[in-house]
Structure formats: C-alpha cells, structure tokens
XYZ file of C-alpha atoms in Angstrom:
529
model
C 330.512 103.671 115.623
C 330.510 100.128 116.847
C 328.252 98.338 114.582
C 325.943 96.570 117.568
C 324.696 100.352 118.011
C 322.162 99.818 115.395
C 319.938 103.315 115.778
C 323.429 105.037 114.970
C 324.860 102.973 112.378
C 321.439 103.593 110.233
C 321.472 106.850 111.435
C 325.081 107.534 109.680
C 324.048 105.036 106.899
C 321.885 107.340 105.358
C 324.098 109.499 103.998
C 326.696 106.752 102.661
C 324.912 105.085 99.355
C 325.826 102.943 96.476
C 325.672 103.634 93.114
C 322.557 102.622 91.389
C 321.854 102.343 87.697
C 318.036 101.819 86.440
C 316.931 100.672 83.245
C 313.202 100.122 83.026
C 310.459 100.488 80.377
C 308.809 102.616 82.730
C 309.752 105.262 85.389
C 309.885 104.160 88.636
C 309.695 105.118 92.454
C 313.240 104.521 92.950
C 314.791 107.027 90.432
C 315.379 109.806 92.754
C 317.926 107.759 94.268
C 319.511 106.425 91.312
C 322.815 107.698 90.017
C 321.515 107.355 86.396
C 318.105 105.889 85.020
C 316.534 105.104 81.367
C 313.476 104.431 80.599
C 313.046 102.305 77.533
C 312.103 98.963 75.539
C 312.823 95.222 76.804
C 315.232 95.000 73.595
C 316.718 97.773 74.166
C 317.539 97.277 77.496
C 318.677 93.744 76.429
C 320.898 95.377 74.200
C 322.415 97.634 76.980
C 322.454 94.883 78.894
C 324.760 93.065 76.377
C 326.837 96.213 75.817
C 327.423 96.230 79.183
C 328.641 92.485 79.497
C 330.998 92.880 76.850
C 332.792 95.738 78.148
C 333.498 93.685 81.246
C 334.700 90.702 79.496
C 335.498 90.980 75.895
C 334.267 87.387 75.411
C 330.776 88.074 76.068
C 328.950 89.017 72.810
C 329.198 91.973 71.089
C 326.573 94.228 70.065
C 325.945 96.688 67.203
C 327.532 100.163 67.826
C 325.370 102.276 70.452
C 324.106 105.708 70.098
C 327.144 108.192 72.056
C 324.824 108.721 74.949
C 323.745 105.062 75.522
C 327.436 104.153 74.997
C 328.560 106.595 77.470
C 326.241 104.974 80.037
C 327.361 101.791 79.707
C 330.820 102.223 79.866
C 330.061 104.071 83.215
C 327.696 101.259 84.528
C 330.624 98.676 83.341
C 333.298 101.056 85.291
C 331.138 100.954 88.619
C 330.835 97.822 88.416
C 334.449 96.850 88.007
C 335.027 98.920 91.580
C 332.453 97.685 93.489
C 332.775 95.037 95.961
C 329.432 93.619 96.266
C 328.123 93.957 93.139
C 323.754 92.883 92.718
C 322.190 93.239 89.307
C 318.173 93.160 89.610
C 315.930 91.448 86.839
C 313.232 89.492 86.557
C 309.855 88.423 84.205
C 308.225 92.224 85.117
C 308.789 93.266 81.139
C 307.854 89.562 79.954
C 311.088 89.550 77.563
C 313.353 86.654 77.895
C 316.604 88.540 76.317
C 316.215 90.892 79.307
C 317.002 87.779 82.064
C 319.463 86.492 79.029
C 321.607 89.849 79.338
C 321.451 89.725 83.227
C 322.635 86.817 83.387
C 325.834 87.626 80.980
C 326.477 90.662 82.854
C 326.627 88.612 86.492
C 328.898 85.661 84.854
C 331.365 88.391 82.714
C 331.267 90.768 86.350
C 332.523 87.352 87.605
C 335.066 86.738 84.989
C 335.995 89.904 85.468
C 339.120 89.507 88.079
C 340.016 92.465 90.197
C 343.711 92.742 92.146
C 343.952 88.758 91.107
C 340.659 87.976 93.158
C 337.398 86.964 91.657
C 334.355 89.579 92.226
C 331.496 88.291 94.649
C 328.643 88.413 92.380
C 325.219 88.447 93.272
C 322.331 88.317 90.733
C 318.447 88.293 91.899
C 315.435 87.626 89.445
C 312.371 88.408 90.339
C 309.712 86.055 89.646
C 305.759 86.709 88.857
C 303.694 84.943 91.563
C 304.423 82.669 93.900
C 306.123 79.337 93.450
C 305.816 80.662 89.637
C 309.764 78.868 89.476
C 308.646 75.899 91.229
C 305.752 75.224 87.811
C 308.421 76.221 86.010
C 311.169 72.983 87.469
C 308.113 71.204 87.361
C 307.348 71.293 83.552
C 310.588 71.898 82.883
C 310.104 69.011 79.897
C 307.021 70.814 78.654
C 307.224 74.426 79.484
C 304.403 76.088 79.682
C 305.448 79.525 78.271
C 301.773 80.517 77.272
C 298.285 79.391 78.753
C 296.475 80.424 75.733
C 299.123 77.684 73.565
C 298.517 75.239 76.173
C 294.809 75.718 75.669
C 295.078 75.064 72.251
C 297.336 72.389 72.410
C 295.060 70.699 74.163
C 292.777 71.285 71.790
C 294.515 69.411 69.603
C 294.963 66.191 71.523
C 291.281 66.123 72.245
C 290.758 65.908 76.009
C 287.340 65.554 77.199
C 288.257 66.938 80.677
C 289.947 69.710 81.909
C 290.998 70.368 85.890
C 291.310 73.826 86.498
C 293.482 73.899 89.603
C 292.779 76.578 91.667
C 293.561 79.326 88.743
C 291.312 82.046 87.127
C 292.196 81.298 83.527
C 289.835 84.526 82.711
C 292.906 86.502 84.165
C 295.518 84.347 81.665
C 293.656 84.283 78.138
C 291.485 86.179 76.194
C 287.510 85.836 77.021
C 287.466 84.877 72.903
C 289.987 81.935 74.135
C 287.819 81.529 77.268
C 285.006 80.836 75.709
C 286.041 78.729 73.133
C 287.561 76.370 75.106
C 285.070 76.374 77.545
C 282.104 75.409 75.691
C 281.828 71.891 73.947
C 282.643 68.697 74.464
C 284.969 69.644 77.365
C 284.403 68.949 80.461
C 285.920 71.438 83.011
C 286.376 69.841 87.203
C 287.549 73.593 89.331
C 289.102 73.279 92.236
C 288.931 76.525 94.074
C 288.887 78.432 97.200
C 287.321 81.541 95.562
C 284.045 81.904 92.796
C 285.777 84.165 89.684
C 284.922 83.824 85.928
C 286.190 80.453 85.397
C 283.806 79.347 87.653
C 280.990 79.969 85.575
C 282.117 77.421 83.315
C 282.599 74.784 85.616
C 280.663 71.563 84.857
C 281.811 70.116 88.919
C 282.692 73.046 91.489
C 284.870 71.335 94.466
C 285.753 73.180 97.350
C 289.473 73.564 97.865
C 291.360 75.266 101.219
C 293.253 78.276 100.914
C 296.886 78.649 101.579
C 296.343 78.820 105.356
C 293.762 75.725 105.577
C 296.302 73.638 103.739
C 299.769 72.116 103.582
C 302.154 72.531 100.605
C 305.637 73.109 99.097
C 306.556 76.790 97.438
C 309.638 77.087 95.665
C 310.786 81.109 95.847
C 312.423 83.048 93.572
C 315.901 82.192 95.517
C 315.026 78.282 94.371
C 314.893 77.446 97.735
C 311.936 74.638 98.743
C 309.965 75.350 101.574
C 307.033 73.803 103.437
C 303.883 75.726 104.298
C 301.252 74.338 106.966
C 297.610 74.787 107.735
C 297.331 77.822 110.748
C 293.501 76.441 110.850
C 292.023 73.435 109.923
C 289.711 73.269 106.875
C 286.289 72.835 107.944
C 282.666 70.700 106.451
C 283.472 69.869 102.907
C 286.872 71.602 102.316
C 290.080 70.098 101.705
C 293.313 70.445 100.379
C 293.322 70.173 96.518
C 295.807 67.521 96.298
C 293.732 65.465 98.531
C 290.713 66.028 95.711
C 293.051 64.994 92.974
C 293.914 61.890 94.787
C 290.523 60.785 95.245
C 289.804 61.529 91.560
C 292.552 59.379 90.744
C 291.784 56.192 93.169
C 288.154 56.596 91.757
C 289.721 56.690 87.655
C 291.978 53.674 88.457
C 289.402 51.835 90.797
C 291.893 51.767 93.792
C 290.020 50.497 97.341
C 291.705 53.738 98.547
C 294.044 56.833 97.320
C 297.775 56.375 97.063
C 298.180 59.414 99.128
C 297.031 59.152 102.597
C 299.784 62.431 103.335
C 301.336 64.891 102.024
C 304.423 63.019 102.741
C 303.232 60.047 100.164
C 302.674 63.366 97.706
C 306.020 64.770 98.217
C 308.222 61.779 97.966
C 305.985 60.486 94.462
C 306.734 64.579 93.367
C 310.145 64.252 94.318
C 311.165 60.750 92.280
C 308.901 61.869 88.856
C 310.888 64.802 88.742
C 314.373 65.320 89.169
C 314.736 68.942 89.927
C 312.567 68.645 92.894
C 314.605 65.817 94.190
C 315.480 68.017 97.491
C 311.502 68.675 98.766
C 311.653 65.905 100.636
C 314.129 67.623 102.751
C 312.502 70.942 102.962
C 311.175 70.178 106.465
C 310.762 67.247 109.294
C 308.007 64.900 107.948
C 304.678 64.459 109.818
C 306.005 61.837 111.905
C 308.569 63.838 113.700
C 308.386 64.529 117.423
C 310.650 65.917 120.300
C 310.821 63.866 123.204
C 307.371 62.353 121.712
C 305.581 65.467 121.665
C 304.649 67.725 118.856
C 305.313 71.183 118.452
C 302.289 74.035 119.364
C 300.952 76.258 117.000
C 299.256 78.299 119.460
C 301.093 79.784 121.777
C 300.389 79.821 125.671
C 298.525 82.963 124.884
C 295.949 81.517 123.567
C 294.369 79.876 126.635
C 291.508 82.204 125.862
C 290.373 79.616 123.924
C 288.406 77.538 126.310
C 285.591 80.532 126.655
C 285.499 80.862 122.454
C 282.408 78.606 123.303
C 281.784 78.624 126.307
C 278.207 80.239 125.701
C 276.943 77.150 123.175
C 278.762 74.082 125.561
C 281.196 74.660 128.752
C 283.346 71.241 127.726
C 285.664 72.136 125.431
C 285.466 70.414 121.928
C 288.916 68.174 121.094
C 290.739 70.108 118.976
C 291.676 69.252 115.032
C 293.873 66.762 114.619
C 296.951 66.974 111.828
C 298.704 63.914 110.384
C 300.389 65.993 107.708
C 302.951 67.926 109.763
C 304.927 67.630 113.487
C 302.518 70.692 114.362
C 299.100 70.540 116.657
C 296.538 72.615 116.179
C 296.557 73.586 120.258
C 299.033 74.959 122.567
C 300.395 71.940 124.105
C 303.536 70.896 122.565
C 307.191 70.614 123.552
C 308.153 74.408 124.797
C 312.095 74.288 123.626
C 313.716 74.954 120.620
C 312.563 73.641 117.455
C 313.574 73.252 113.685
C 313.310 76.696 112.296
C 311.033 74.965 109.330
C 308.751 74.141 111.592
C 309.156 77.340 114.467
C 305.248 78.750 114.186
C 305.595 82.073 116.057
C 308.566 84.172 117.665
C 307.475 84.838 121.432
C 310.073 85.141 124.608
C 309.397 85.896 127.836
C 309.363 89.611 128.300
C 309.777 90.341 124.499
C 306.916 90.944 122.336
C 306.722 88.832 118.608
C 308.677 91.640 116.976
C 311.444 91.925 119.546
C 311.785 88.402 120.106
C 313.528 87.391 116.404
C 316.868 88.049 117.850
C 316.469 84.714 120.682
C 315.847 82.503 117.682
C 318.796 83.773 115.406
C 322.513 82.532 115.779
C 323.493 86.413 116.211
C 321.842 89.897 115.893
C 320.904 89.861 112.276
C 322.337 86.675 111.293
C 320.499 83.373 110.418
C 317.964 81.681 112.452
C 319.707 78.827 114.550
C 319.866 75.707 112.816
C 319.896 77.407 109.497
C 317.829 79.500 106.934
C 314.335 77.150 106.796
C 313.847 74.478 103.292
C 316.712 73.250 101.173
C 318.252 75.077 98.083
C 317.348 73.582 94.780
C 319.455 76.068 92.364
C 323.029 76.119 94.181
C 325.457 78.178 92.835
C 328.930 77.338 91.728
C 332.296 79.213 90.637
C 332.621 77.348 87.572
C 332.734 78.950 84.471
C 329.274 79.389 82.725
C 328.736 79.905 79.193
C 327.443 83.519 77.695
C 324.284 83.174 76.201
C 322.966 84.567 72.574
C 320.301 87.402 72.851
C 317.788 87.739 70.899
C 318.349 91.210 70.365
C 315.681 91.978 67.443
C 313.106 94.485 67.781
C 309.435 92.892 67.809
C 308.884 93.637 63.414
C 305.719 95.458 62.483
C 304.148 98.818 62.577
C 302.568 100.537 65.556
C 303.074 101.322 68.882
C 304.819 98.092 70.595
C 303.046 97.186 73.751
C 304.367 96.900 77.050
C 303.530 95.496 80.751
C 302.814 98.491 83.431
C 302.467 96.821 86.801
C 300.166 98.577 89.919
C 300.828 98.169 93.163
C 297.300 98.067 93.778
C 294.904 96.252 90.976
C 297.245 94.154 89.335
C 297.887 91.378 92.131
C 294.872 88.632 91.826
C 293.754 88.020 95.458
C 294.325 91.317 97.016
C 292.307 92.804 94.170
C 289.221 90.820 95.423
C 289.048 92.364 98.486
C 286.270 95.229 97.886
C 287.946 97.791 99.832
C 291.463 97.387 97.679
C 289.839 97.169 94.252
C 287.932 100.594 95.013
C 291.529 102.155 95.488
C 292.988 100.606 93.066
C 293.612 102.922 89.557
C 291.216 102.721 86.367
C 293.716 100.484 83.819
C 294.851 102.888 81.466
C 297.212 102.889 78.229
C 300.171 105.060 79.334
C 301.457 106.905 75.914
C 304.384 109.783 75.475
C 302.277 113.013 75.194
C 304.037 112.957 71.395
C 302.302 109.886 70.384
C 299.195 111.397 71.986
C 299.485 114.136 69.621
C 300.150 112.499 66.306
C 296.345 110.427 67.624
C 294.354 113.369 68.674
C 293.786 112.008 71.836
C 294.447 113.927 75.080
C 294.903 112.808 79.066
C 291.835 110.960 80.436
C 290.431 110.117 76.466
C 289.723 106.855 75.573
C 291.838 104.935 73.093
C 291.458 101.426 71.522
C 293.290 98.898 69.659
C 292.677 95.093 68.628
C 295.036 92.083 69.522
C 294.282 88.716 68.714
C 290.850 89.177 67.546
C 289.555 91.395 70.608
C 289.192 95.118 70.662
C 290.410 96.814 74.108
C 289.609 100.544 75.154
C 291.136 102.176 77.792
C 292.011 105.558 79.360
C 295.074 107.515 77.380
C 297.628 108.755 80.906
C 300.234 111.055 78.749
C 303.545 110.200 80.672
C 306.761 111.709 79.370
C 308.636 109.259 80.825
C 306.902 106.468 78.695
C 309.457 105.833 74.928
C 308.175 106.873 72.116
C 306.163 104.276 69.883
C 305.377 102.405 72.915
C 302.157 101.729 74.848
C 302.053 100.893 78.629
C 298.946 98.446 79.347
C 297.980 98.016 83.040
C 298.717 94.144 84.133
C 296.076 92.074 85.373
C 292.676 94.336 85.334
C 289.534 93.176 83.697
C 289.797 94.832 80.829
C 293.376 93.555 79.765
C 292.564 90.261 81.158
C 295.011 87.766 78.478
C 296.993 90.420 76.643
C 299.780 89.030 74.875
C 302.668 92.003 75.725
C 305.523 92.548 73.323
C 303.552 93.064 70.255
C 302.560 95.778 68.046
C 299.311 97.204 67.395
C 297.852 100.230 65.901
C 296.100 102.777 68.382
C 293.101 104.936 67.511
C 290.802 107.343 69.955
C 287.596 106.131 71.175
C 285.611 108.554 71.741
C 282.904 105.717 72.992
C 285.162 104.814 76.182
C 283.192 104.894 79.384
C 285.820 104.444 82.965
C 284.469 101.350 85.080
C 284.784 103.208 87.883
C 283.686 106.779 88.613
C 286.404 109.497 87.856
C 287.441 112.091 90.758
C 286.919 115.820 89.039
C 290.175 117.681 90.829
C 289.212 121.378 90.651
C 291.854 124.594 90.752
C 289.433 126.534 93.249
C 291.551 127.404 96.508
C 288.964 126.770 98.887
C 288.207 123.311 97.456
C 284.515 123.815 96.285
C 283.547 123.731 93.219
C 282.662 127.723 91.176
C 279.982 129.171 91.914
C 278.695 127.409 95.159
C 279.001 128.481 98.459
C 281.295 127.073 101.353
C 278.271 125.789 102.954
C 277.160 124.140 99.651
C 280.483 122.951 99.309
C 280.906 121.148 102.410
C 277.590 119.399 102.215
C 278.680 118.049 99.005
C-alpha cells in the first residue's frame, strides 16, 4: 500500500501492533492492549525498572534477586527491547516517586548502550510532567528546588517575611488547610494575583486582577524542554493585566523607580534569560515585538472575521480602533501581511478552499512532516550520544506500618481549572480511597463505606472503591479534590471505617429491576420519577 494512501495504511495498521509492557500502581485504560501489565508500588516498579536496566547492560546497577514471576517479566521486557527498533519508555511525576524517573532513565541510557548488529539503538524516552510549564519552575529554581510547597511555606517561615505574593496559584490545592491557615494568619502579609476567586483568596490582604492565559503573553517550557511563546487572542480589558506587568510596578514602586524596568515582555525575557542560565535560549523562542514583514504585522483574525464591524453596530455605527499590542509582531485585527509567516507566530491554519482542519498540510514541509520553517520555540534540553552515567535508586520501601498511600489521578476532578467549570465538577467522581477488597476485609469496611485516616495532623474520610487491581497494603487517594487538598503521597498511615462519612455529592442508587424502576412502583410512577 503506498504510504500517501493514508485511509488504507491505518486501515491495515490496525492489525500490526507493538509490544507494550505496563507497570503502574494502578490499572489502567490501556491494558487491554498491552502484551503484559502489573499493577504495583512506585518502589517496586523502580526496582523492576532497575532489573530491567541491568539485564540490558550489565553495568547498570544490580538489584536484589526478584521473585520468579517478576524476574520472568523482566527478562522478557529486556528481550523486546533488545529487538525493537524504535524503542519509547513512558514515565513521568504521575506516582510522585523520584526512583521511578531514576530507573527510566537507566533503562533508556543501558537500551542505548546496548549495541545491536554493531549499531547503536535509537532511543527515545518521554516524561510526563504535572501541569504546565511545571519543568520550566523547575530550570527556573533549579538552585533552590522547590520539591514541596508546604517546606517552602515553612521555610519561609523561618526567614521571617512580612509579605507573601501568591502568583496566580491556589495554595489550598498544594498544602494542608492546617498549613493554610497557619501561614496565612499573622504578621504576613499575602498580595494574590489571580484571574480566578478560590480559597487562597480569602486570605488575601490586596486582591489584583491578573489576565488569563489567553489575555496575556508568556513563555511555557513543555515537557519536551522546548521554550515556546504564547500571545494574548484578546486583549485584557478595565483593570486587568498581565501579572508580570503587576510585579513590575510593585517593584518600580519598592525601589522608587520614575517608571518600571519592564515596559515589554521583551525587557522580561531577556532580564529572565541572563539571571538564569538554563533559560538562556527564550529569547529565541519567537520574533520579538518589533518584528514586521515588509513593515506590516501579522493578523490574528482572519479575513473571516469582517463580521466584526456590525459587533456594535447597534450602540455606535463607527467602528472603535482596535487594541493595540507592543508585546508581540501580532495585531489584534485582520489586517496584516497575508503570506507566510514564522510558524511561532502563524495564529490560525486557513487556505482557500480548505477548512482550519484540512488546511495543516499547506503550512507543513510534507504530509505529516514539520511545519515549514521548523517545529515553533527553541529546545532547551538537547540530547546527545555521549555516554551518561547510571544513576543510584533509592530502592527502599517507604518504613512504617500501614497501608502506604498512593496518587490515583481522574480524568475528570483532578485537573484545577477544568474542575471549576460547574458543569465538569458535577460529572466528575466523589474522591474515594481505592483499597484491594482483602484489605477491605481485614477493616470491616465494604464498597461505598466511609474510611478515614490522619496525615500530618489532619484527619481525611473518604469513600472505600474495593478494586482488585489495587496491591495489597496500599491505598489509592484521588489527586486534587477538596477533600485531599495537600496530601503528602508515599507515606504510610493506618486506615479505620467511618461510619460518620457523608459523600459531597449525592450518590446514584443503580437498581437490578429490568424495567429500570425502582420495586414496587409502577411504570408510570417510574417514569415520572
């Protein structure tokens, strides 16, 4: 099948697939397709992960000997592995364990070591990160890391600041509301800048309204390490602005300046870039606000949008002058120069005759290949075929008694922003404690009960879900509700049923009647309620 016939190639594709190996703490929806899966703990998949290093280089640690069935997987992952021409291994902060991204790593550089028919394996080794530009904080305090909020809370603490900025961050989502509190009351003074009214808000001494990703301009760093520029699609409106633009303010105002020392978010990026090293390359992420083709910016609205003249027609027939932007090479109007532009800076995909969707292809170099002029920002991690050392896991077992806790992720309900939309929290699931129905036996508890346990100094209840899947002695706590707002994962604690646990929201009674009403009403009964 020539491989421009795309329908047919996917078509035939379906039925040719790779081998896949999953190790998780938790099951997942991708284990029907997997050609073997395990659900257990971070360290033990750390371990595994080890094993599996070592049996494709001999140089990379060793581990302790394996039980015959875990050792039986590995040497068949390791085996694959060694075959396979385009090997990807998967990992990423999801568990919260650093020995699980150590062991990755080991297996991607001893899969490279590894030299098959005299050529060195392609490897390719993705790591999924928690939020967005979560690596980019992470280069940027890479001198001070910030590996808890709750120990940055305290440490601060310590030094005695009389001010805290909380930029544009629910810290009732990151610590405890025993930490929350603390820290919040007192002396301190807490400045927010935010887009949105949460929790933290309540404590605010000064409330300053800061623009949301699309009223504002910015630099994200994604999980590839590649910098890239985001701009405004409207322009912030009354008393909003960007939050750098509040902070530079504060600053002239601290220091007494006649007038900030960031008129742009050029001035920003180049002061970002110098102070720290591993952002050196932002500057290059995109054309600065001065750039122009053939003197003319580019259009963010597309000649589509002529509609525009009657948005007001009804209050005043002449046409307001649209917003003005100094920050970027973009206007916010439709007039602009009509060629090809920097794909940084390309707003929309439109060609004549081709709707959005179907249009991608005119702006790549070939069908499914990269856009012309190249893949948009500038790498900050490059890679390298030099040899990099193994590193030494951690591979101890969090000490103590108890069930150990672990991270369970929702698609719905554990994501901040899309869980403040009203109709998305409704559908999203009650946070539970997900237990192996043998642990739920040894507490008495049963699917649906309540069960509690207390971590640094706060008592949690939530709903039992029985899940065979789930390792014994562990407890799966849903990530990012209310109720295990601040949870510090990877320790131990000791369960107990609460028989006092009320759901927050109401609990749909699935009945076993055929017709779907409930016994002993009628069908007319039924459908009215």
């Amino acid at each position: 099948i020539p491989r421009w016939q795309d329908a047919a190639v996917r078509e035939a594709a379906q039925a040719d697939k790779s081998p896949l190996f999953n190790l998780t703490t938790a099951a997942t929806r991708i284990d029907d397709i997997a050609t073997q899966t395990l659900s257990t703990t971070p360290d033990q998949i750390a371990r595994l992960g080890s094993a599996i290093a070592h049996a494709l280089d001999p140089q990379a640690p060793a581990v302790d000997e394996l039980p015959g069935d875990q050792q039986q997987l590995v040497e068949e992952i390791a085996q694959t592995l060694k075959q396979a021409k385009n090997p990807l291994i998967v990992s990423g902060c999801g568990s919260f364990s650093e020995p699980v991204l150590m062991a990755a790593a080991n297996i991607a550089n001893a899969l490279s070591a590894n030299r098959s028919n005299g050529a060195r394996v392609s490897t390719n080794l993705y790591l999924c990160v928690p939020e967005a530009n979560s690596l980019g904080l992470a280069m940027l305090t890479r001198d001070r890391p910030l590996h808890n909020l709750g120990a940055a809370l305290e440490r601060i603490a310590e030094e005695s600041a009389d001010t805290l900025v909380v930029l544009e961050n629910d810290l009732a989502r990151r610590v405890s509301n025993e930490q929350l509190h603390r820290h919040m009351r007192g002396s301190v003074e807490v400045i927010l800048l935010d887009h949105l009214w949460h929790e933290t808000s309540e404590h605010a001494d000064l409330a300053l309204p800061a623009a949301p990703f699309s009223e504002c301009e910015g630099t994200l760093v994604s999980s590839e390490g590649r910098a890239q520029r985001f701009y405004p699609v409207y322009a912030a409106k009354d008393d909003v602005r960007g939050s750098w633009e509040w902070l530079s303010d504060m600053i002239a105002l601290r220091n007494g300046d006649s007038e900030p020392r960031w008129q742009q978010i050029d001035d920003l990026t180049r002061d970002c870039a110098a102070a720290v090293p591993a952002l050196a390359g932002i500057v290059d992420a995109t054309p600065n606000g001065a750039f122009r083709i053939k003197g003319m910016k580019i259009a963010r609205q597309p000649h589509r949008y002529s509609g525009r003249t009657a948005m007001l027609a009804d209050i005043n027939v002449s046409e307001p002058r649209q917003p003005q932007d100094a920050d970027s090479p973009l206007g916010f109007t439709m007039e602009g120069f009509p060629g090809e532009k920097p794909a940084s800076v390309t707003p929309y995909y439109w060609s004549p005759g081709w709707n959005s969707n179907q249009a991608v292809g005119k702006f790549q170099a070939e069908i499914n290949g990269p856009l012309k002029g190249g893949d948009p920002g500038v790498r900050l991690l490059a890679g390298g075929d030099e040899a990099v050392a193994y590193y030494d896991v951690d591979l101890q077992t969090p000490a103590g008694d108890g069930w150990l806790l672990l991270p369970r992720h929702h698609i719905f309900g554990s994501e901040e922003l899309s869980n403040l939309a009203g109709p998305i929290s409704e559908r999203s699931a009650e946070p539970g404690l997900v237990i192996n129905p043998a642990d739920a036996e040894q507490l008495g508890v049963s699917d649906g009960q309540g069960v509690q346990f207390e971590i640094d100094g706060s008592l949690v209840s939530l709903m039992a879900i029985l899940d065979p899947d789930c390792a014994v002695g562990t407890a799966g706590v849903s990530v990012g509700t209310e109720r295990t707002a601040g949870i510090n994962y990877l320790q131990r604690v000791n369960l107990a049923s609460d028989s006092t646990w009320t759901a927050l929201k109401p609990q749909i009674i699935v009945t076993d009647q055929p017709t779907g009403q409930p016994s002993g009403t009628s069908a007319e009964e039924g459908a009215a309620s």
